[in-house]
GROMACS .gro file of C-alpha atoms in nm:
model
  226
    1MET     CA    1   0.101  -1.157  -0.023
    2ASP     CA    2   0.007  -1.372   0.277
    3GLN     CA    3  -0.344  -1.320   0.412
    4GLN     CA    4  -0.273  -1.511   0.735
    5ARG     CA    5   0.020  -1.279   0.811
    6ILE     CA    6  -0.206  -0.980   0.751
    7LEU     CA    7  -0.466  -1.127   0.989
    8GLY     CA    8  -0.203  -1.180   1.257
    9THR     CA    9  -0.086  -0.823   1.221
   10TYR     CA   10  -0.442  -0.690   1.254
   11LYS     CA   11  -0.472  -0.881   1.579
   12GLY     CA   12  -0.150  -0.728   1.705
   13LEU     CA   13  -0.252  -0.375   1.612
   14ARG     CA   14  -0.617  -0.388   1.708
   15GLY     CA   15  -0.592  -0.606   2.015
   16GLU     CA   16  -0.533  -0.338   2.275
   17SER     CA   17  -0.810  -0.331   2.532
   18GLY     CA   18  -0.985  -0.001   2.571
   19PRO     CA   19  -1.080   0.146   2.909
   20SER     CA   20  -1.411  -0.044   2.911
   21LEU     CA   21  -1.553  -0.382   2.817
   22THR     CA   22  -1.761  -0.209   2.551
   23ASP     CA   23  -1.445  -0.076   2.386
   24ARG     CA   24  -1.286  -0.419   2.405
   25ALA     CA   25  -1.592  -0.582   2.251
   26TYR     CA   26  -1.607  -0.318   1.978
   27LEU     CA   27  -1.241  -0.364   1.880
   28GLN     CA   28  -1.266  -0.742   1.870
   29ILE     CA   29  -1.593  -0.759   1.675
   30GLU     CA   30  -1.478  -0.489   1.432
   31GLU     CA   31  -1.159  -0.687   1.370
   32MET     CA   32  -1.362  -1.001   1.303
   33ILE     CA   33  -1.572  -0.811   1.048
   34VAL     CA   34  -1.285  -0.624   0.881
   35THR     CA   35  -1.076  -0.941   0.840
   36LEU     CA   36  -1.379  -1.137   0.713
   37GLN     CA   37  -1.391  -1.384   1.002
   38LEU     CA   38  -1.753  -1.267   1.011
   39GLU     CA   39  -1.841  -1.268   0.643
   40PRO     CA   40  -2.072  -1.027   0.457
   41GLY     CA   41  -2.431  -1.143   0.496
   42GLN     CA   42  -2.352  -1.374   0.787
   43LEU     CA   43  -2.618  -1.397   1.057
   44PHE     CA   44  -2.508  -1.425   1.420
   45SER     CA   45  -2.643  -1.352   1.767
   46GLU     CA   46  -2.532  -1.165   2.076
   47ALA     CA   47  -2.506  -1.505   2.248
   48ASP     CA   48  -2.261  -1.624   1.979
   49LEU     CA   49  -2.034  -1.330   2.049
   50MET     CA   50  -2.066  -1.365   2.425
   51SER     CA   51  -1.942  -1.724   2.395
   52GLU     CA   52  -1.667  -1.638   2.145
   53LEU     CA   53  -1.530  -1.334   2.327
   54GLY     CA   54  -1.609  -1.410   2.690
   55ILE     CA   55  -1.777  -1.072   2.734
   56GLY     CA   56  -2.120  -1.003   2.882
   57ARG     CA   57  -2.438  -0.911   2.698
   58THR     CA   58  -2.447  -0.538   2.774
   59PRO     CA   59  -2.097  -0.454   2.637
   60ILE     CA   60  -2.164  -0.674   2.332
   61ARG     CA   61  -2.495  -0.499   2.266
   62GLU     CA   62  -2.340  -0.152   2.303
   63ALA     CA   63  -2.054  -0.248   2.070
   64LEU     CA   64  -2.299  -0.375   1.809
   65GLN     CA   65  -2.491  -0.049   1.825
   66ARG     CA   66  -2.169   0.138   1.744
   67LEU     CA   67  -2.094  -0.099   1.456
   68ALA     CA   68  -2.447  -0.055   1.323
   69PHE     CA   69  -2.401   0.323   1.329
   70GLU     CA   70  -2.081   0.276   1.125
   71GLY     CA   71  -2.264   0.059   0.870
   72LEU     CA   72  -2.080  -0.266   0.940
   73VAL     CA   73  -2.379  -0.459   1.080
   74THR     CA   74  -2.758  -0.453   1.074
   75ILE     CA   75  -2.942  -0.536   1.397
   76MET     CA   76  -3.272  -0.720   1.344
   77PRO     CA   77  -3.483  -0.744   1.661
   78ARG     CA   78  -3.559  -1.103   1.764
   79ARG     CA   79  -3.371  -1.238   1.461
   80GLY     CA   80  -3.009  -1.153   1.528
   81VAL     CA   81  -2.739  -0.945   1.361
   82THR     CA   82  -2.614  -0.957   1.003
   83VAL     CA   83  -2.285  -0.833   0.864
   84SER     CA   84  -2.340  -0.571   0.596
   85GLU     CA   85  -2.264  -0.665   0.237
   86ILE     CA   86  -1.962  -0.518   0.059
   87ASN     CA   87  -2.097  -0.288  -0.210
   88HIS     CA   88  -1.874  -0.132  -0.476
   89SER     CA   89  -2.106   0.159  -0.554
   90ARG     CA   90  -2.128   0.250  -0.184
   91GLN     CA   91  -1.751   0.221  -0.157
   92LEU     CA   92  -1.716   0.476  -0.436
   93GLN     CA   93  -1.963   0.705  -0.256
   94LEU     CA   94  -1.755   0.666   0.058
   95LEU     CA   95  -1.446   0.770  -0.136
   96GLU     CA   96  -1.624   1.088  -0.247
   97LEU     CA   97  -1.663   1.183   0.118
   98ARG     CA   98  -1.312   1.066   0.209
   99ARG     CA   99  -1.166   1.289  -0.064
  100GLU     CA  100  -1.309   1.603   0.096
  101VAL     CA  101  -1.243   1.505   0.457
  102GLU     CA  102  -0.893   1.371   0.401
  103ARG     CA  103  -0.790   1.670   0.190
  104MET     CA  104  -0.880   1.893   0.485
  105ILE     CA  105  -0.706   1.661   0.734
  106MET     CA  106  -0.382   1.647   0.534
  107ARG     CA  107  -0.377   2.022   0.471
  108ASP     CA  108  -0.436   2.099   0.839
  109ALA     CA  109  -0.185   1.835   0.953
  110ALA     CA  110   0.079   2.007   0.739
  111ARG     CA  111  -0.010   2.341   0.897
  112ARG     CA  112  -0.044   2.231   1.259
  113ALA     CA  113   0.202   1.946   1.313
  114ASN     CA  114   0.464   2.023   1.576
  115PRO     CA  115   0.837   1.966   1.515
  116GLY     CA  116   0.834   1.621   1.671
  117GLU     CA  117   0.540   1.517   1.454
  118ARG     CA  118   0.712   1.652   1.142
  119ASP     CA  119   1.014   1.437   1.219
  120ALA     CA  120   0.786   1.138   1.268
  121PHE     CA  121   0.616   1.201   0.932
  122ALA     CA  122   0.955   1.218   0.761
  123ARG     CA  123   1.047   0.878   0.910
  124LEU     CA  124   0.709   0.741   0.813
  125ALA     CA  125   0.759   0.851   0.452
  126SER     CA  126   1.093   0.672   0.444
  127ASP     CA  127   0.942   0.357   0.595
  128LEU     CA  128   0.655   0.360   0.345
  129HIS     CA  129   0.900   0.390   0.057
  130ALA     CA  130   1.098   0.097   0.195
  131ALA     CA  131   0.782  -0.114   0.223
  132ALA     CA  132   0.701  -0.028  -0.137
  133GLU     CA  133   1.045  -0.130  -0.261
  134ALA     CA  134   1.029  -0.457  -0.065
  135ASP     CA  135   0.667  -0.529  -0.171
  136ASP     CA  136   0.602  -0.598   0.198
  137ASP     CA  137   0.226  -0.613   0.252
  138VAL     CA  138   0.244  -0.662   0.629
  139ALA     CA  139   0.479  -0.367   0.678
  140PHE     CA  140   0.257  -0.152   0.459
  141MET     CA  141  -0.057  -0.242   0.654
  142ARG     CA  142   0.112  -0.149   0.981
  143LEU     CA  143   0.235   0.178   0.837
  144ASP     CA  144  -0.102   0.259   0.683
  145LEU     CA  145  -0.269   0.232   1.024
  146LYS     CA  146   0.006   0.449   1.174
  147PHE     CA  147  -0.041   0.700   0.890
  148ASN     CA  148  -0.413   0.727   0.965
  149GLN     CA  149  -0.354   0.774   1.337
  150MET     CA  150  -0.080   1.034   1.290
  151THR     CA  151  -0.264   1.248   1.036
  152VAL     CA  152  -0.582   1.261   1.244
  153ALA     CA  153  -0.381   1.357   1.554
  154ALA     CA  154  -0.178   1.624   1.373
  155CYS     CA  155  -0.478   1.797   1.214
  156ARG     CA  156  -0.608   1.894   1.563
  157ASN     CA  157  -0.977   1.858   1.471
  158GLU     CA  158  -1.185   1.623   1.684
  159TYR     CA  159  -1.480   1.632   1.443
  160ALA     CA  160  -1.261   1.523   1.154
  161ALA     CA  161  -1.133   1.240   1.374
  162LYS     CA  162  -1.488   1.124   1.447
  163THR     CA  163  -1.581   1.139   1.080
  164MET     CA  164  -1.280   0.929   0.986
  165GLN     CA  165  -1.372   0.673   1.252
  166LEU     CA  166  -1.708   0.625   1.081
  167MET     CA  167  -1.538   0.543   0.751
  168GLN     CA  168  -1.230   0.345   0.848
  169GLY     CA  169  -1.390   0.007   0.920
  170LEU     CA  170  -1.572  -0.006   0.587
  171ALA     CA  171  -1.260   0.108   0.403
  172ARG     CA  172  -1.030  -0.147   0.571
  173ARG     CA  173  -1.272  -0.433   0.512
  174PHE     CA  174  -1.296  -0.352   0.142
  175TRP     CA  175  -0.916  -0.336   0.117
  176TYR     CA  176  -0.876  -0.666   0.303
  177GLN     CA  177  -1.117  -0.845   0.071
  178HIS     CA  178  -0.964  -0.722  -0.256
  179TYR     CA  179  -0.598  -0.634  -0.201
  180ARG     CA  180  -0.462  -0.967  -0.326
  181GLU     CA  181  -0.608  -0.940  -0.676
  182ALA     CA  182  -0.624  -0.564  -0.734
  183LEU     CA  183  -0.376  -0.367  -0.521
  184ASP     CA  184  -0.060  -0.214  -0.669
  185LEU     CA  185   0.124  -0.213  -0.337
  186LYS     CA  186   0.427  -0.016  -0.455
  187ARG     CA  187   0.217   0.260  -0.605
  188CYS     CA  188  -0.018   0.277  -0.307
  189ALA     CA  189   0.264   0.291  -0.051
  190ASN     CA  190   0.449   0.560  -0.244
  191LEU     CA  191   0.133   0.772  -0.270
  192HIS     CA  192   0.100   0.752   0.109
  193ALA     CA  193   0.468   0.846   0.140
  194ALA     CA  194   0.414   1.156  -0.075
  195VAL     CA  195   0.146   1.280   0.163
  196ALA     CA  196   0.369   1.213   0.464
  197ARG     CA  197   0.662   1.402   0.307
  198ALA     CA  198   0.443   1.704   0.234
  199ILE     CA  199   0.318   1.710   0.594
  200ALA     CA  200   0.673   1.674   0.726
  201ALA     CA  201   0.777   1.974   0.518
  202GLY     CA  202   0.476   2.184   0.618
  203ARG     CA  203   0.358   2.215   0.257
  204SER     CA  204  -0.018   2.225   0.307
  205ASP     CA  205  -0.118   2.265  -0.059
  206ASP     CA  206   0.114   1.982  -0.162
  207ALA     CA  207  -0.033   1.763   0.112
  208ALA     CA  208  -0.385   1.831  -0.017
  209ARG     CA  209  -0.284   1.752  -0.376
  210ALA     CA  210  -0.106   1.433  -0.270
  211SER     CA  211  -0.416   1.331  -0.075
  212ASP     CA  212  -0.630   1.376  -0.387
  213GLN     CA  213  -0.386   1.161  -0.586
  214LEU     CA  214  -0.411   0.889  -0.323
  215ILE     CA  215  -0.791   0.894  -0.335
  216ASP     CA  216  -0.772   0.885  -0.716
  217TYR     CA  217  -0.578   0.562  -0.684
  218MET     CA  218  -0.817   0.417  -0.426
  219SER     CA  219  -1.105   0.487  -0.665
  220GLU     CA  220  -0.911   0.311  -0.940
  221PHE     CA  221  -0.844   0.019  -0.706
  222THR     CA  222  -1.216  -0.003  -0.621
  223ARG     CA  223  -1.316  -0.018  -0.987
  224ALA     CA  224  -1.040  -0.270  -1.066
  225SER     CA  225  -1.178  -0.505  -0.800
  226LEU     CA  226  -1.513  -0.536  -0.982
   0.00000   0.00000   0.00000
Protein backbone atom coordinates (compact mmCIF):
# COMPACT_ATOMS: atom_id res chain seq x y z
CA MET A 1 0.00 0.00 0.00
CA ASP A 2 1.32 3.45 -0.95
CA GLN A 3 0.70 6.20 1.60
CA GLN A 4 1.62 8.99 -0.85
CA ARG A 5 -1.02 7.74 -3.31
CA ILE A 6 -3.57 7.72 -0.50
CA LEU A 7 -2.62 11.30 0.41
CA GLY A 8 -3.02 12.41 -3.20
CA THR A 9 -6.43 10.81 -3.37
CA TYR A 10 -7.55 12.54 -0.17
CA LYS A 11 -6.57 15.85 -1.74
CA GLY A 12 -8.60 15.04 -4.82
CA LEU A 13 -11.67 14.02 -2.84
CA ARG A 14 -11.55 16.64 -0.12
CA GLY A 15 -10.30 19.57 -2.15
CA GLU A 16 -13.62 20.95 -3.33
CA SER A 17 -14.19 24.47 -2.07
CA GLY A 18 -17.34 24.98 -0.09
CA PRO A 19 -19.59 28.02 -0.51
CA SER A 20 -17.54 30.03 2.00
CA LEU A 21 -13.94 30.61 3.02
CA THR A 22 -14.74 29.01 6.36
CA ASP A 23 -15.80 25.80 4.61
CA ARG A 24 -12.67 25.88 2.48
CA ALA A 25 -10.47 26.39 5.54
CA TYR A 26 -12.26 23.61 7.41
CA LEU A 27 -11.81 21.09 4.58
CA GLN A 28 -8.13 21.90 4.12
CA ILE A 29 -7.22 21.87 7.82
CA GLU A 30 -9.24 18.69 8.43
CA GLU A 31 -7.39 17.01 5.57
CA MET A 32 -4.05 18.07 7.04
CA ILE A 33 -5.04 16.54 10.38
CA VAL A 34 -6.59 13.35 8.99
CA THR A 35 -3.58 12.62 6.75
CA LEU A 36 -1.14 13.42 9.60
CA GLN A 37 0.46 16.43 7.92
CA LEU A 38 -0.43 18.04 11.25
CA GLU A 39 0.63 15.34 13.69
CA PRO A 40 -1.02 14.39 17.00
CA GLY A 41 0.24 16.70 19.72
CA GLN A 42 1.61 19.26 17.28
CA LEU A 43 1.29 22.90 18.33
CA PHE A 44 0.51 25.51 15.68
CA SER A 45 -1.04 28.96 15.41
CA GLU A 46 -3.74 30.66 13.41
CA ALA A 47 -0.96 32.69 11.76
CA ASP A 48 0.74 29.45 10.62
CA LEU A 49 -2.44 28.35 8.87
CA MET A 50 -3.09 31.78 7.39
CA SER A 51 0.36 31.64 5.76
CA GLU A 52 0.01 28.01 4.66
CA LEU A 53 -3.50 28.27 3.22
CA GLY A 54 -3.69 31.89 2.13
CA ILE A 55 -6.94 32.40 4.03
CA GLY A 56 -7.76 35.18 6.48
CA ARG A 57 -7.92 34.98 10.26
CA THR A 58 -11.71 34.91 10.70
CA PRO A 59 -12.39 31.88 8.43
CA ILE A 60 -9.40 30.05 9.98
CA ARG A 61 -10.68 30.75 13.49
CA GLU A 62 -14.22 29.60 12.64
CA ALA A 63 -12.87 26.43 11.02
CA LEU A 64 -10.77 25.65 14.10
CA GLN A 65 -13.81 26.06 16.31
CA ARG A 66 -15.62 23.43 14.23
CA LEU A 67 -12.62 21.10 14.43
CA ALA A 68 -12.43 21.60 18.20
CA PHE A 69 -16.11 20.66 18.49
CA GLU A 70 -15.33 17.46 16.53
CA GLY A 71 -12.43 16.63 18.87
CA LEU A 72 -9.63 16.99 16.34
CA VAL A 73 -7.94 20.02 17.94
CA THR A 74 -7.72 21.80 21.28
CA ILE A 75 -7.67 25.61 21.25
CA MET A 76 -5.52 27.14 24.01
CA PRO A 77 -6.01 30.91 24.37
CA ARG A 78 -2.77 32.89 23.88
CA ARG A 79 -0.79 29.67 23.36
CA GLY A 80 -2.04 28.30 20.07
CA VAL A 81 -3.78 25.15 18.87
CA THR A 82 -2.79 21.53 19.38
CA VAL A 83 -3.83 18.49 17.38
CA SER A 84 -5.59 15.95 19.57
CA GLU A 85 -3.78 12.72 20.36
CA ILE A 86 -4.91 9.44 18.82
CA ASN A 87 -6.31 7.34 21.64
CA HIS A 88 -7.24 3.68 21.21
CA SER A 89 -9.67 3.55 24.13
CA ARG A 90 -11.52 6.62 22.82
CA GLN A 91 -11.58 5.08 19.36
CA LEU A 92 -13.30 2.02 20.81
CA GLN A 93 -15.81 4.28 22.58
CA LEU A 94 -16.43 6.02 19.27
CA LEU A 95 -17.12 2.66 17.65
CA GLU A 96 -19.75 1.93 20.31
CA LEU A 97 -21.62 5.02 19.18
CA ARG A 98 -20.99 4.33 15.49
CA ARG A 99 -22.49 0.85 15.89
CA GLU A 100 -25.84 2.27 17.00
CA VAL A 101 -25.92 5.21 14.60
CA GLU A 102 -24.72 3.31 11.56
CA ARG A 103 -27.11 0.41 12.18
CA MET A 104 -29.98 2.90 12.06
CA ILE A 105 -28.54 4.64 8.97
CA MET A 106 -28.10 1.39 7.02
CA ARG A 107 -31.53 0.07 7.98
CA ASP A 108 -33.22 3.33 6.98
CA ALA A 109 -31.17 3.61 3.78
CA ALA A 110 -32.43 0.16 2.78
CA ARG A 111 -36.00 1.25 3.47
CA ARG A 112 -35.89 4.72 1.91
CA ALA A 113 -33.47 4.56 -1.01
CA ASN A 114 -35.11 5.36 -4.35
CA PRO A 115 -34.65 3.14 -7.42
CA GLY A 116 -31.76 5.19 -8.76
CA GLU A 117 -29.98 4.99 -5.42
CA ARG A 118 -30.54 1.23 -5.24
CA ASP A 119 -28.90 0.85 -8.63
CA ALA A 120 -26.00 2.98 -7.43
CA PHE A 121 -25.58 0.83 -4.32
CA ALA A 122 -25.52 -2.32 -6.46
CA ARG A 123 -22.73 -0.80 -8.58
CA LEU A 124 -20.91 0.29 -5.46
CA ALA A 125 -21.03 -3.24 -4.05
CA SER A 126 -19.51 -4.57 -7.27
CA ASP A 127 -16.79 -1.91 -7.24
CA LEU A 128 -15.95 -2.65 -3.60
CA HIS A 129 -15.63 -6.35 -4.37
CA ALA A 130 -13.33 -5.54 -7.28
CA ALA A 131 -11.15 -3.34 -5.06
CA ALA A 132 -10.95 -6.18 -2.55
CA GLU A 133 -9.88 -8.70 -5.18
CA ALA A 134 -7.26 -6.29 -6.56
CA ASP A 135 -6.03 -5.28 -3.07
CA ASP A 136 -6.32 -1.69 -4.29
CA ASP A 137 -6.05 0.63 -1.30
CA VAL A 138 -6.61 3.85 -3.25
CA ALA A 139 -9.74 2.52 -4.96
CA PHE A 140 -11.06 1.30 -1.62
CA MET A 141 -10.50 4.67 0.06
CA ARG A 142 -12.39 6.44 -2.72
CA LEU A 143 -15.24 3.95 -2.52
CA ASP A 144 -15.36 4.11 1.27
CA LEU A 145 -15.90 7.88 1.13
CA LYS A 146 -18.58 7.38 -1.53
CA PHE A 147 -20.20 4.68 0.64
CA ASN A 148 -20.40 7.07 3.59
CA GLN A 149 -21.90 9.85 1.49
CA MET A 150 -24.45 7.59 -0.19
CA THR A 151 -25.69 5.89 2.97
CA VAL A 152 -26.16 9.19 4.82
CA ALA A 153 -28.06 10.64 1.85
CA ALA A 154 -30.28 7.58 1.40
CA CYS A 155 -31.30 7.33 5.07
CA ARG A 156 -33.09 10.73 4.80
CA ASN A 157 -32.23 11.82 8.36
CA GLU A 158 -30.40 15.12 8.77
CA TYR A 159 -29.63 14.49 12.45
CA ALA A 160 -27.96 11.18 11.64
CA ALA A 161 -25.93 13.00 8.99
CA LYS A 162 -24.76 15.60 11.53
CA THR A 163 -23.85 12.89 14.03
CA MET A 164 -21.78 11.06 11.43
CA GLN A 165 -19.99 14.29 10.54
CA LEU A 166 -18.82 14.57 14.15
CA MET A 167 -17.26 11.10 14.00
CA GLN A 168 -15.84 10.83 10.51
CA GLY A 169 -12.68 12.91 10.93
CA LEU A 170 -11.53 10.99 14.00
CA ALA A 171 -12.34 7.68 12.33
CA ARG A 172 -10.51 8.50 9.08
CA ARG A 173 -7.44 9.76 10.91
CA PHE A 174 -7.19 6.57 12.96
CA TRP A 175 -7.55 4.47 9.79
CA TYR A 176 -4.91 6.52 7.97
CA GLN A 177 -2.40 6.09 10.78
CA HIS A 178 -2.80 2.32 11.17
CA TYR A 179 -4.06 0.83 7.89
CA ARG A 180 -0.62 -0.22 6.64
CA GLU A 181 0.17 -2.54 9.54
CA ALA A 182 -3.27 -3.72 10.66
CA LEU A 183 -5.91 -3.52 7.91
CA ASP A 184 -7.20 -6.62 6.13
CA LEU A 185 -8.24 -4.69 3.02
CA LYS A 186 -10.02 -7.57 1.29
CA ARG A 187 -12.12 -8.38 4.33
CA CYS A 188 -12.93 -4.74 5.06
CA ALA A 189 -13.95 -3.97 1.47
CA ASN A 190 -16.14 -7.06 1.24
CA LEU A 191 -17.89 -6.17 4.51
CA HIS A 192 -18.69 -2.75 3.05
CA ALA A 193 -19.93 -4.46 -0.12
CA ALA A 194 -22.29 -6.66 1.92
CA VAL A 195 -23.94 -3.58 3.41
CA ALA A 196 -24.26 -1.97 -0.02
CA ARG A 197 -25.86 -5.11 -1.50
CA ALA A 198 -28.41 -5.28 1.31
CA ILE A 199 -29.35 -1.64 0.79
CA ALA A 200 -29.61 -2.17 -2.98
CA ALA A 201 -32.00 -5.05 -2.37
CA GLY A 202 -34.07 -3.16 0.20
CA ARG A 203 -33.32 -5.71 2.92
CA SER A 204 -33.29 -3.48 5.99
CA ASP A 205 -32.62 -6.19 8.59
CA ASP A 206 -29.78 -7.61 6.50
CA ALA A 207 -28.31 -4.13 6.12
CA ALA A 208 -28.38 -3.65 9.90
CA ARG A 209 -26.71 -7.04 10.50
CA ALA A 210 -24.07 -6.35 7.86
CA SER A 211 -23.39 -2.98 9.48
CA ASP A 212 -22.83 -4.68 12.84
CA GLN A 213 -20.41 -7.12 11.21
CA LEU A 214 -18.48 -4.21 9.71
CA ILE A 215 -18.23 -2.47 13.09
CA ASP A 216 -17.13 -5.78 14.64
CA TYR A 217 -14.25 -5.80 12.18
CA MET A 218 -13.39 -2.15 12.82
CA SER A 219 -13.22 -2.93 16.55
CA GLU A 220 -10.92 -5.85 15.77
CA PHE A 221 -8.79 -3.59 13.56
CA THR A 222 -8.55 -1.01 16.37
CA ARG A 223 -7.35 -3.61 18.88
CA ALA A 224 -4.91 -5.11 16.36
CA SER A 225 -3.27 -1.70 15.90
CA LEU A 226 -2.24 -1.56 19.58
